CSV table of N, CA, C and O in Angstrom, one decimal:
chain,number,residue,atom,x,y,z
A,290,MET,N,70.9,23.8,-209.1
A,290,MET,CA,71.1,22.8,-208.1
A,290,MET,C,71.7,23.4,-206.8
A,290,MET,O,72.7,24.2,-206.9
A,291,VAL,N,71.1,23.1,-205.7
A,291,VAL,CA,71.6,23.7,-204.4
A,291,VAL,C,72.9,22.9,-204.0
A,291,VAL,O,72.9,21.7,-204.1
A,292,GLN,N,73.9,23.7,-203.6
A,292,GLN,CA,75.1,23.0,-203.2
A,292,GLN,C,75.2,23.0,-201.7
A,292,GLN,O,75.2,24.0,-201.0
A,293,PHE,N,75.3,21.8,-201.1
A,293,PHE,CA,75.3,21.6,-199.7
A,293,PHE,C,76.7,21.4,-199.2
A,293,PHE,O,76.9,21.3,-198.0
A,294,GLU,N,77.7,21.1,-200.1
A,294,GLU,CA,79.0,20.7,-199.6
A,294,GLU,C,79.7,22.0,-199.1
A,294,GLU,O,79.7,23.0,-199.7
A,295,ARG,N,80.3,21.8,-197.9
A,295,ARG,CA,81.1,22.8,-197.3
A,295,ARG,C,82.3,22.1,-196.8
A,295,ARG,O,82.3,21.4,-195.7
A,296,PRO,N,83.4,22.1,-197.5
A,296,PRO,CA,84.6,21.3,-197.3
A,296,PRO,C,85.1,21.4,-195.8
A,296,PRO,O,85.4,20.3,-195.2
A,297,GLY,N,85.1,22.5,-195.2
A,297,GLY,CA,85.6,22.7,-193.9
A,297,GLY,C,84.7,22.0,-192.9
A,297,GLY,O,85.1,21.3,-192.0
A,298,LEU,N,83.4,22.2,-193.1
A,298,LEU,CA,82.4,21.6,-192.2
A,298,LEU,C,82.4,20.1,-192.4
A,298,LEU,O,82.4,19.3,-191.4
A,299,ASP,N,82.5,19.6,-193.6
A,299,ASP,CA,82.5,18.2,-193.8
A,299,ASP,C,83.7,17.5,-193.2
A,299,ASP,O,83.6,16.5,-192.6
A,300,ALA,N,84.9,18.1,-193.4
A,300,ALA,CA,86.1,17.6,-192.8
A,300,ALA,C,86.1,17.5,-191.3
A,300,ALA,O,86.5,16.6,-190.6
A,301,ALA,N,85.5,18.6,-190.7
A,301,ALA,CA,85.4,18.6,-189.2
A,301,ALA,C,84.5,17.6,-188.7
A,301,ALA,O,84.8,16.9,-187.7
A,302,PHE,N,83.3,17.4,-189.3
A,302,PHE,CA,82.3,16.4,-188.8
A,302,PHE,C,82.9,15.0,-189.0
A,302,PHE,O,82.7,14.1,-188.2
A,303,ALA,N,83.6,14.8,-190.1
A,303,ALA,CA,84.2,13.5,-190.4
A,303,ALA,C,85.3,13.2,-189.3
A,303,ALA,O,85.4,12.1,-188.8
A,304,ALA,N,86.0,14.2,-189.0
A,304,ALA,CA,87.1,14.1,-188.0
A,304,ALA,C,86.5,13.7,-186.6
A,304,ALA,O,87.0,12.9,-185.9
A,305,ILE,N,85.5,14.5,-186.2
A,305,ILE,CA,85.0,14.2,-184.8
A,305,ILE,C,84.0,13.1,-184.8
A,305,ILE,O,83.5,12.8,-183.7
A,306,ALA,N,83.8,12.4,-185.9
A,306,ALA,CA,82.9,11.2,-185.9
A,306,ALA,C,83.6,10.1,-185.2
A,306,ALA,O,83.0,9.1,-184.8
A,307,ASP,N,84.9,10.1,-185.0
A,307,ASP,CA,85.7,9.1,-184.4
A,307,ASP,C,85.9,9.4,-182.9
A,307,ASP,O,86.3,10.5,-182.6
A,308,ALA,N,85.6,8.4,-182.0
A,308,ALA,CA,85.7,8.6,-180.6
A,308,ALA,C,87.2,8.9,-180.2
A,308,ALA,O,87.4,9.8,-179.3
A,309,THR,N,88.1,8.3,-180.8
A,309,THR,CA,89.5,8.6,-180.4
A,309,THR,C,89.9,10.0,-180.7
A,309,THR,O,90.5,10.7,-179.9
A,310,ARG,N,89.5,10.5,-181.9
A,310,ARG,CA,89.8,11.9,-182.3
A,310,ARG,C,89.1,12.9,-181.3
A,310,ARG,O,89.6,13.9,-181.0
A,311,ARG,N,87.8,12.6,-180.9
A,311,ARG,CA,87.2,13.5,-180.0
A,311,ARG,C,87.9,13.4,-178.7
A,311,ARG,O,88.1,14.5,-178.0
A,312,GLY,N,88.4,12.3,-178.3
A,312,GLY,CA,89.2,12.2,-177.0
A,312,GLY,C,90.5,13.0,-177.2
A,312,GLY,O,90.9,13.7,-176.2
A,313,VAL,N,91.1,13.0,-178.3
A,313,VAL,CA,92.4,13.8,-178.5
A,313,VAL,C,92.0,15.2,-178.4
A,313,VAL,O,92.8,16.0,-177.7
A,314,LEU,N,90.9,15.7,-179.0
A,314,LEU,CA,90.5,17.1,-178.8
A,314,LEU,C,90.3,17.5,-177.3
A,314,LEU,O,90.7,18.5,-176.9
A,315,GLU,N,89.7,16.6,-176.6
A,315,GLU,CA,89.4,16.8,-175.2
A,315,GLU,C,90.8,16.9,-174.4
A,315,GLU,O,91.0,17.8,-173.6
A,316,GLN,N,91.7,16.0,-174.8
A,316,GLN,CA,93.0,16.0,-174.1
A,316,GLN,C,93.7,17.3,-174.4
A,316,GLN,O,94.3,17.9,-173.5
A,317,LEU,N,93.7,17.7,-175.7
A,317,LEU,CA,94.4,18.9,-176.1
A,317,LEU,C,93.8,20.2,-175.5
A,317,LEU,O,94.4,21.2,-175.4
A,318,GLY,N,92.5,20.0,-175.2
A,318,GLY,CA,91.8,21.2,-174.5
A,318,GLY,C,92.4,21.4,-173.1
A,318,GLY,O,92.3,22.5,-172.6
A,319,ARG,N,92.9,20.4,-172.5
A,319,ARG,CA,93.5,20.5,-171.2
A,319,ARG,C,95.0,21.0,-171.3
A,319,ARG,O,95.4,21.8,-170.5
A,320,ALA,N,95.7,20.5,-172.3
A,320,ALA,CA,97.1,20.8,-172.4
A,320,ALA,C,97.6,20.3,-173.7
A,320,ALA,O,97.2,19.3,-174.3
A,321,ASP,N,98.6,21.0,-174.3
A,321,ASP,CA,99.3,20.6,-175.5
A,321,ASP,C,100.0,19.3,-175.2
A,321,ASP,O,100.3,19.0,-174.0
A,322,ALA,N,100.2,18.4,-176.2
A,322,ALA,CA,100.9,17.1,-176.0
A,322,ALA,C,101.6,16.7,-177.2
A,322,ALA,O,101.2,17.1,-178.3
A,323,SER,N,102.6,15.9,-177.0
A,323,SER,CA,103.3,15.3,-178.2
A,323,SER,C,102.5,14.2,-178.7
A,323,SER,O,101.6,13.6,-178.0
A,324,ILE,N,102.8,13.8,-179.9
A,324,ILE,CA,102.1,12.6,-180.5
A,324,ILE,C,102.4,11.4,-179.7
A,324,ILE,O,101.5,10.5,-179.4
A,325,THR,N,103.6,11.3,-179.2
A,325,THR,CA,104.0,10.1,-178.4
A,325,THR,C,103.2,10.1,-177.1
A,325,THR,O,102.7,9.0,-176.7
A,326,GLU,N,103.0,11.2,-176.4
A,326,GLU,CA,102.2,11.3,-175.2
A,326,GLU,C,100.7,10.9,-175.5
A,326,GLU,O,100.1,10.2,-174.7
A,327,LEU,N,100.2,11.4,-176.6
A,327,LEU,CA,98.8,11.0,-177.0
A,327,LEU,C,98.7,9.5,-177.2
A,327,LEU,O,97.7,8.9,-176.8
A,328,ALA,N,99.7,9.0,-177.9
A,328,ALA,CA,99.6,7.5,-178.2
A,328,ALA,C,99.6,6.7,-176.9
A,328,ALA,O,98.9,5.7,-176.8
A,329,GLN,N,100.4,7.2,-176.0
A,329,GLN,CA,100.5,6.4,-174.7
A,329,GLN,C,99.2,6.6,-173.9
A,329,GLN,O,98.7,5.6,-173.4
A,330,LYS,N,98.6,7.7,-173.9
A,330,LYS,CA,97.3,7.9,-173.2
A,330,LYS,C,96.2,7.1,-173.8
A,330,LYS,O,95.3,6.7,-173.1
A,331,PHE,N,96.2,7.0,-175.1
A,331,PHE,CA,95.1,6.2,-175.8
A,331,PHE,C,95.5,4.8,-176.1
A,331,PHE,O,94.8,4.1,-176.8
A,332,ASP,N,96.7,4.4,-175.5
A,332,ASP,CA,97.1,3.0,-175.6
A,332,ASP,C,97.1,2.5,-177.1
A,332,ASP,O,96.5,1.5,-177.4
A,333,MET,N,97.8,3.3,-178.0
A,333,MET,CA,97.8,2.9,-179.4
A,333,MET,C,99.2,3.1,-179.9
A,333,MET,O,100.0,3.8,-179.2
A,334,THR,N,99.5,2.6,-181.1
A,334,THR,CA,100.8,2.8,-181.7
A,334,THR,C,101.0,4.3,-182.1
A,334,THR,O,100.1,5.0,-182.3
A,335,LEU,N,102.3,4.6,-182.2
A,335,LEU,CA,102.6,6.0,-182.7
A,335,LEU,C,102.1,6.2,-184.1
A,335,LEU,O,101.5,7.3,-184.3
A,336,THR,N,102.2,5.2,-184.9
A,336,THR,CA,101.6,5.3,-186.3
A,336,THR,C,100.1,5.6,-186.3
A,336,THR,O,99.6,6.4,-187.0
A,337,GLY,N,99.4,4.8,-185.4
A,337,GLY,CA,98.0,5.0,-185.4
A,337,GLY,C,97.6,6.4,-184.9
A,337,GLY,O,96.7,7.0,-185.4
A,338,MET,N,98.3,6.9,-183.9
A,338,MET,CA,98.0,8.2,-183.4
A,338,MET,C,98.3,9.3,-184.4
A,338,MET,O,97.6,10.3,-184.6
A,339,LYS,N,99.4,9.1,-185.2
A,339,LYS,CA,99.8,10.1,-186.2
A,339,LYS,C,98.7,10.2,-187.2
A,339,LYS,O,98.4,11.3,-187.7
A,340,LYS,N,98.1,9.0,-187.6
A,340,LYS,CA,97.0,9.1,-188.6
A,340,LYS,C,95.8,9.9,-188.0
A,340,LYS,O,95.2,10.7,-188.8
A,341,HIS,N,95.5,9.7,-186.8
A,341,HIS,CA,94.4,10.5,-186.2
A,341,HIS,C,94.7,12.0,-186.1
A,341,HIS,O,93.9,12.8,-186.5
A,342,VAL,N,95.9,12.3,-185.8
A,342,VAL,CA,96.4,13.7,-185.7
A,342,VAL,C,96.3,14.3,-187.1
A,342,VAL,O,95.9,15.5,-187.3
A,343,VAL,N,96.7,13.6,-188.1
A,343,VAL,CA,96.7,14.1,-189.5
A,343,VAL,C,95.3,14.5,-189.9
A,343,VAL,O,95.0,15.5,-190.5
A,344,VAL,N,94.3,13.6,-189.6
A,344,VAL,CA,92.9,13.9,-189.9
A,344,VAL,C,92.4,15.1,-189.2
A,344,VAL,O,91.8,16.0,-189.8
A,345,LEU,N,92.8,15.3,-187.9
A,345,LEU,CA,92.4,16.4,-187.1
A,345,LEU,C,93.1,17.7,-187.7
A,345,LEU,O,92.5,18.8,-187.7
A,346,GLU,N,94.3,17.5,-188.1
A,346,GLU,CA,95.1,18.7,-188.6
A,346,GLU,C,94.5,19.1,-190.0
A,346,GLU,O,94.3,20.3,-190.2
A,347,GLN,N,94.1,18.2,-190.8
A,347,GLN,CA,93.5,18.5,-192.1
A,347,GLN,C,92.1,19.2,-192.0
A,347,GLN,O,91.8,20.0,-192.8
A,348,ALA,N,91.4,18.9,-190.9
A,348,ALA,CA,90.2,19.5,-190.6
A,348,ALA,C,90.4,20.9,-189.9
A,348,ALA,O,89.4,21.6,-189.7
A,349,GLY,N,91.6,21.2,-189.6
A,349,GLY,CA,91.9,22.5,-189.0
A,349,GLY,C,91.6,22.5,-187.5
A,349,GLY,O,91.6,23.6,-186.9
A,350,LEU,N,91.4,21.4,-186.9
A,350,LEU,CA,91.0,21.3,-185.5
A,350,LEU,C,92.3,21.2,-184.6
A,350,LEU,O,92.2,21.4,-183.4
A,351,VAL,N,93.4,20.8,-185.2
A,351,VAL,CA,94.6,20.6,-184.4
A,351,VAL,C,95.8,21.2,-185.3
A,351,VAL,O,95.7,21.1,-186.5
A,352,SER,N,96.7,21.7,-184.6
A,352,SER,CA,97.9,22.2,-185.3
A,352,SER,C,99.1,21.5,-184.7
A,352,SER,O,99.1,21.2,-183.5
A,353,THR,N,100.2,21.3,-185.4
A,353,THR,CA,101.3,20.6,-184.8
A,353,THR,C,102.6,21.5,-185.1
A,353,THR,O,102.6,22.3,-186.1
A,354,GLU,N,103.5,21.3,-184.3
A,354,GLU,CA,104.8,22.0,-184.4
A,354,GLU,C,105.9,21.0,-184.1
A,354,GLU,O,105.9,20.4,-183.0
A,355,LYS,N,106.9,20.9,-184.9
A,355,LYS,CA,108.0,20.0,-184.7
A,355,LYS,C,109.2,20.8,-184.2
A,355,LYS,O,109.7,21.8,-184.8
A,356,VAL,N,109.6,20.4,-183.0
A,356,VAL,CA,110.8,21.0,-182.3
A,356,VAL,C,111.8,19.8,-182.1
A,356,VAL,O,111.5,19.0,-181.2
A,357,GLY,N,112.9,19.8,-182.8
A,357,GLY,CA,113.8,18.7,-182.7
A,357,GLY,C,113.1,17.4,-183.2
A,357,GLY,O,112.6,17.4,-184.3
A,358,ARG,N,113.1,16.5,-182.4
A,358,ARG,CA,112.5,15.2,-182.8
A,358,ARG,C,111.0,15.0,-182.3
A,358,ARG,O,110.4,14.0,-182.5
A,359,VAL,N,110.6,16.0,-181.5
A,359,VAL,CA,109.2,16.0,-180.9
A,359,VAL,C,108.2,16.8,-181.7
A,359,VAL,O,108.5,18.0,-182.0
A,360,ARG,N,107.1,16.2,-182.1
A,360,ARG,CA,106.0,16.9,-182.7
A,360,ARG,C,104.9,17.2,-181.7
A,360,ARG,O,104.3,16.3,-181.2
A,361,THR,N,104.7,18.4,-181.4
A,361,THR,CA,103.8,18.8,-180.3
A,361,THR,C,102.4,19.2,-181.0
A,361,THR,O,102.4,19.9,-182.0
A,362,CYS,N,101.3,18.8,-180.4
A,362,CYS,CA,100.0,19.0,-180.9
A,362,CYS,C,99.3,20.0,-180.0
A,362,CYS,O,99.5,20.0,-178.8
A,363,LYS,N,98.5,20.9,-180.6
A,363,LYS,CA,97.7,21.8,-179.8
A,363,LYS,C,96.4,22.0,-180.6
A,363,LYS,O,96.3,21.7,-181.8
A,364,LEU,N,95.4,22.5,-179.9
A,364,LEU,CA,94.1,22.8,-180.6
A,364,LEU,C,94.4,23.8,-181.7
A,364,LEU,O,95.1,24.7,-181.6
A,365,GLY,N,93.7,23.6,-182.8
A,365,GLY,CA,93.9,24.4,-184.0
A,365,GLY,C,93.1,25.7,-183.9
A,365,GLY,O,92.3,25.9,-182.9
A,366,PRO,N,93.2,26.5,-184.9
A,366,PRO,CA,92.6,27.9,-184.8
A,366,PRO,C,91.1,27.8,-185.0
A,366,PRO,O,90.4,28.8,-184.6
A,367,ARG,N,90.5,26.8,-185.6
A,367,ARG,CA,89.1,26.8,-185.9
A,367,ARG,C,88.2,26.6,-184.7
A,367,ARG,O,87.1,27.2,-184.6
A,368,ARG,N,88.5,25.7,-183.8
A,368,ARG,CA,87.8,25.5,-182.5
A,368,ARG,C,86.3,25.2,-182.7
A,368,ARG,O,85.5,25.6,-181.9
A,369,LEU,N,86.0,24.6,-183.8
A,369,LEU,CA,84.6,24.1,-184.0
A,369,LEU,C,83.5,25.2,-184.0
A,369,LEU,O,82.4,25.0,-183.8
A,370,GLU,N,84.0,26.5,-184.3
A,370,GLU,CA,83.0,27.6,-184.3
A,370,GLU,C,82.0,27.4,-185.4
A,370,GLU,O,80.8,27.6,-185.2
A,371,GLU,N,82.4,27.1,-186.6
A,371,GLU,CA,81.5,26.9,-187.7
A,371,GLU,C,80.5,25.8,-187.5
A,371,GLU,O,79.3,25.9,-187.8
A,372,GLU,N,81.0,24.7,-186.9
A,372,GLU,CA,80.2,23.5,-186.6
A,372,GLU,C,79.2,23.9,-185.5
A,372,GLU,O,78.0,23.5,-185.6
A,373,THR,N,79.6,24.6,-184.5
A,373,THR,CA,78.7,25.0,-183.5
A,373,THR,C,77.6,25.8,-184.0
A,373,THR,O,76.4,25.7,-183.7
A,374,ALA,N,77.9,26.8,-184.9
A,374,ALA,CA,76.9,27.7,-185.5
A,374,ALA,C,75.9,26.8,-186.3
A,374,ALA,O,74.7,27.1,-186.3
A,375,TRP,N,76.4,25.9,-187.1
A,375,TRP,CA,75.5,25.0,-187.9
A,375,TRP,C,74.6,24.2,-187.0
A,375,TRP,O,73.4,24.2,-187.3
A,376,ILE,N,75.1,23.6,-186.0
A,376,ILE,CA,74.2,22.8,-185.1
A,376,ILE,C,73.2,23.7,-184.4
A,376,ILE,O,72.1,23.4,-184.2
A,377,GLU,N,73.6,24.9,-184.0
A,377,GLU,CA,72.8,25.8,-183.3
A,377,GLU,C,71.6,26.2,-184.1
A,377,GLU,O,70.4,26.4,-183.6
A,378,ARG,N,71.8,26.4,-185.4
A,378,ARG,CA,70.7,26.8,-186.3
A,378,ARG,C,69.6,25.7,-186.3
A,378,ARG,O,68.4,25.9,-186.2
A,379,TYR,N,70.0,24.4,-186.3
A,379,TYR,CA,69.1,23.3,-186.3
A,379,TYR,C,68.5,23.1,-185.0
A,379,TYR,O,67.3,22.8,-184.8
A,380,ARG,N,69.2,23.4,-183.9
A,380,ARG,CA,68.7,23.3,-182.5
A,380,ARG,C,67.5,24.3,-182.4
A,380,ARG,O,66.5,24.0,-181.8
A,381,GLN,N,67.7,25.5,-182.9
A,381,GLN,CA,66.7,26.5,-182.8
A,381,GLN,C,65.4,26.1,-183.6
A,381,GLN,O,64.3,26.4,-183.1
A,382,ARG,N,65.6,25.6,-184.8
A,382,ARG,CA,64.5,25.1,-185.5
A,382,ARG,C,63.7,24.1,-184.8
A,382,ARG,O,62.5,24.1,-184.8
A,383,TRP,N,64.4,23.1,-184.2
A,383,TRP,CA,63.7,22.0,-183.5
A,383,TRP,C,63.0,22.5,-182.3
A,383,TRP,O,61.9,22.1,-181.9
A,384,ALA,N,63.7,23.4,-181.6
A,384,ALA,CA,63.1,24.0,-180.4
A,384,ALA,C,61.8,24.7,-180.7
A,384,ALA,O,60.8,24.6,-180.0
A,385,SER,N,61.8,25.5,-181.8
A,385,SER,CA,60.6,26.2,-182.2
A,385,SER,C,59.5,25.2,-182.6
A,385,SER,O,58.3,25.4,-182.2
A,386,ARG,N,59.8,24.1,-183.3
A,386,ARG,CA,58.8,23.1,-183.6
A,386,ARG,C,58.3,22.5,-182.3
A,386,ARG,O,57.1,22.2,-182.2
A,387,PHE,N,59.1,22.2,-181.4
A,387,PHE,CA,58.6,21.6,-180.1
A,387,PHE,C,57.7,22.5,-179.4
A,387,PHE,O,56.7,22.1,-178.7
A,388,ASP,N,58.1,23.8,-179.4
A,388,ASP,CA,57.2,24.8,-178.7
A,388,ASP,C,55.8,24.9,-179.4
A,388,ASP,O,54.8,24.9,-178.7
A,389,GLU,N,55.8,24.8,-180.7
A,389,GLU,CA,54.5,24.8,-181.4
A,389,GLU,C,53.7,23.5,-181.1
A,389,GLU,O,52.5,23.6,-180.9
A,390,LEU,N,54.4,22.4,-181.0
A,390,LEU,CA,53.7,21.2,-180.6
A,390,LEU,C,53.2,21.2,-179.2
A,390,LEU,O,52.0,20.8,-179.0
A,391,ASP,N,53.9,21.8,-178.3
A,391,ASP,CA,53.5,22.0,-176.9
A,391,ASP,C,52.2,22.8,-176.9
A,391,ASP,O,51.2,22.5,-176.2
A,392,GLN,N,52.1,23.9,-177.7
A,392,GLN,CA,51.0,24.7,-177.8
A,392,GLN,C,49.8,24.0,-178.3
A,392,GLN,O,48.7,24.1,-177.8
A,393,VAL,N,50.0,23.2,-179.4
A,393,VAL,CA,48.9,22.3,-179.9
A,393,VAL,C,48.4,21.4,-178.9
A,393,VAL,O,47.1,21.2,-178.7
A,394,LEU,N,49.3,20.7,-178.1
A,394,LEU,CA,48.9,19.8,-177.1
A,394,LEU,C,48.1,20.4,-176.0
A,394,LEU,O,47.1,19.9,-175.5
A,395,GLU,N,48.5,21.6,-175.6
A,395,GLU,CA,47.8,22.4,-174.6
A,395,GLU,C,46.4,22.7,-175.0
A,395,GLU,O,45.4,22.6,-174.3
A,396,GLU,N,46.2,23.1,-176.3
A,396,GLU,CA,44.9,23.5,-176.8
A,396,GLU,C,44.0,22.2,-176.9
A,396,GLU,O,42.9,22.3,-176.6
A,397,LEU,N,44.6,21.1,-177.2
A,397,LEU,CA,43.8,19.8,-177.3
A,397,LEU,C,43.4,19.4,-175.9
A,397,LEU,O,42.3,18.9,-175.7
A,398,LYS,N,44.3,19.6,-174.9
A,398,LYS,CA,43.9,19.3,-173.5
A,398,LYS,C,42.8,20.1,-173.0
A,398,LYS,O,41.8,19.7,-172.4
A,399,LEU,N,42.8,21.4,-173.3
A,399,LEU,CA,41.8,22.3,-172.9
A,399,LEU,C,40.5,22.0,-173.6
A,399,LEU,O,39.4,22.0,-173.0
A,400,LYS,N,40.5,21.6,-174.9
A,400,LYS,CA,39.3,21.3,-175.6
A,400,LYS,C,38.7,20.0,-175.1
A,400,LYS,O,37.5,19.9,-174.9
A,401,GLU,N,39.6,19.0,-174.7
A,401,GLU,CA,39.2,17.8,-174.2
A,401,GLU,C,38.5,18.0,-172.8
A,401,GLU,O,37.4,17.4,-172.5
A,402,MET,N,39.1,18.9,-172.0
A,402,MET,CA,38.5,19.2,-170.7
A,402,MET,C,37.1,19.9,-170.9
A,402,MET,O,36.2,19.5,-170.2
A,403,THR,N,37.1,20.8,-171.8
A,403,THR,CA,35.8,21.5,-172.1
A,403,THR,C,34.7,20.6,-172.6
A,403,THR,O,33.6,20.6,-172.1
A,404,ASP,N,35.1,19.8,-173.5
A,404,ASP,CA,34.1,18.8,-174.1
A,404,ASP,C,33.7,17.8,-173.0
A,404,ASP,O,32.6,17.4,-173.0
A,405,GLY,N,34.6,17.4,-172.1
A,405,GLY,CA,34.3,16.4,-171.1
A,405,GLY,C,33.3,17.0,-170.1
A,405,GLY,O,32.4,16.3,-169.6
A,406,ARG,N,33.3,18.3,-169.9
A,406,ARG,CA,32.4,18.9,-168.9
A,406,ARG,C,31.0,19.0,-169.5
A,406,ARG,O,30.0,19.0,-168.8
A,407,LYS,N,30.9,19.1,-170.9
A,407,LYS,CA,29.6,19.3,-171.5
A,407,LYS,C,28.8,18.0,-171.5
A,407,LYS,O,27.6,18.0,-171.6
A,408,GLN,N,29.5,16.8,-171.4
A,408,GLN,CA,28.8,15.6,-171.5
A,408,GLN,C,28.1,15.2,-170.2
A,408,GLN,O,28.2,15.5,-169.1
């Protein structure tokens, strides 16, 4: 049986499936922020934002550091590299298929033009 499960990839795609978590990643791409700052920017409770940060942290997309009473978040070490490579493989396959379809359509157009002239 072929095994398709890749825990890191699955966790990352599950994490970025949520719009708020994608927004958190965009925000952290601009600057590190505390969970409190993120909660304020996304107009949600501190508890709600902590849950989002935990999901992102478990996926390796965010890391946190506690200094005193403040927990600061920053982009994690993974930076979606594995996910980007996975998507790129499929993008290339589809691009190749569309190129082949374009070639078939061009051949059909030429044949149609040639056949139209013969009538």
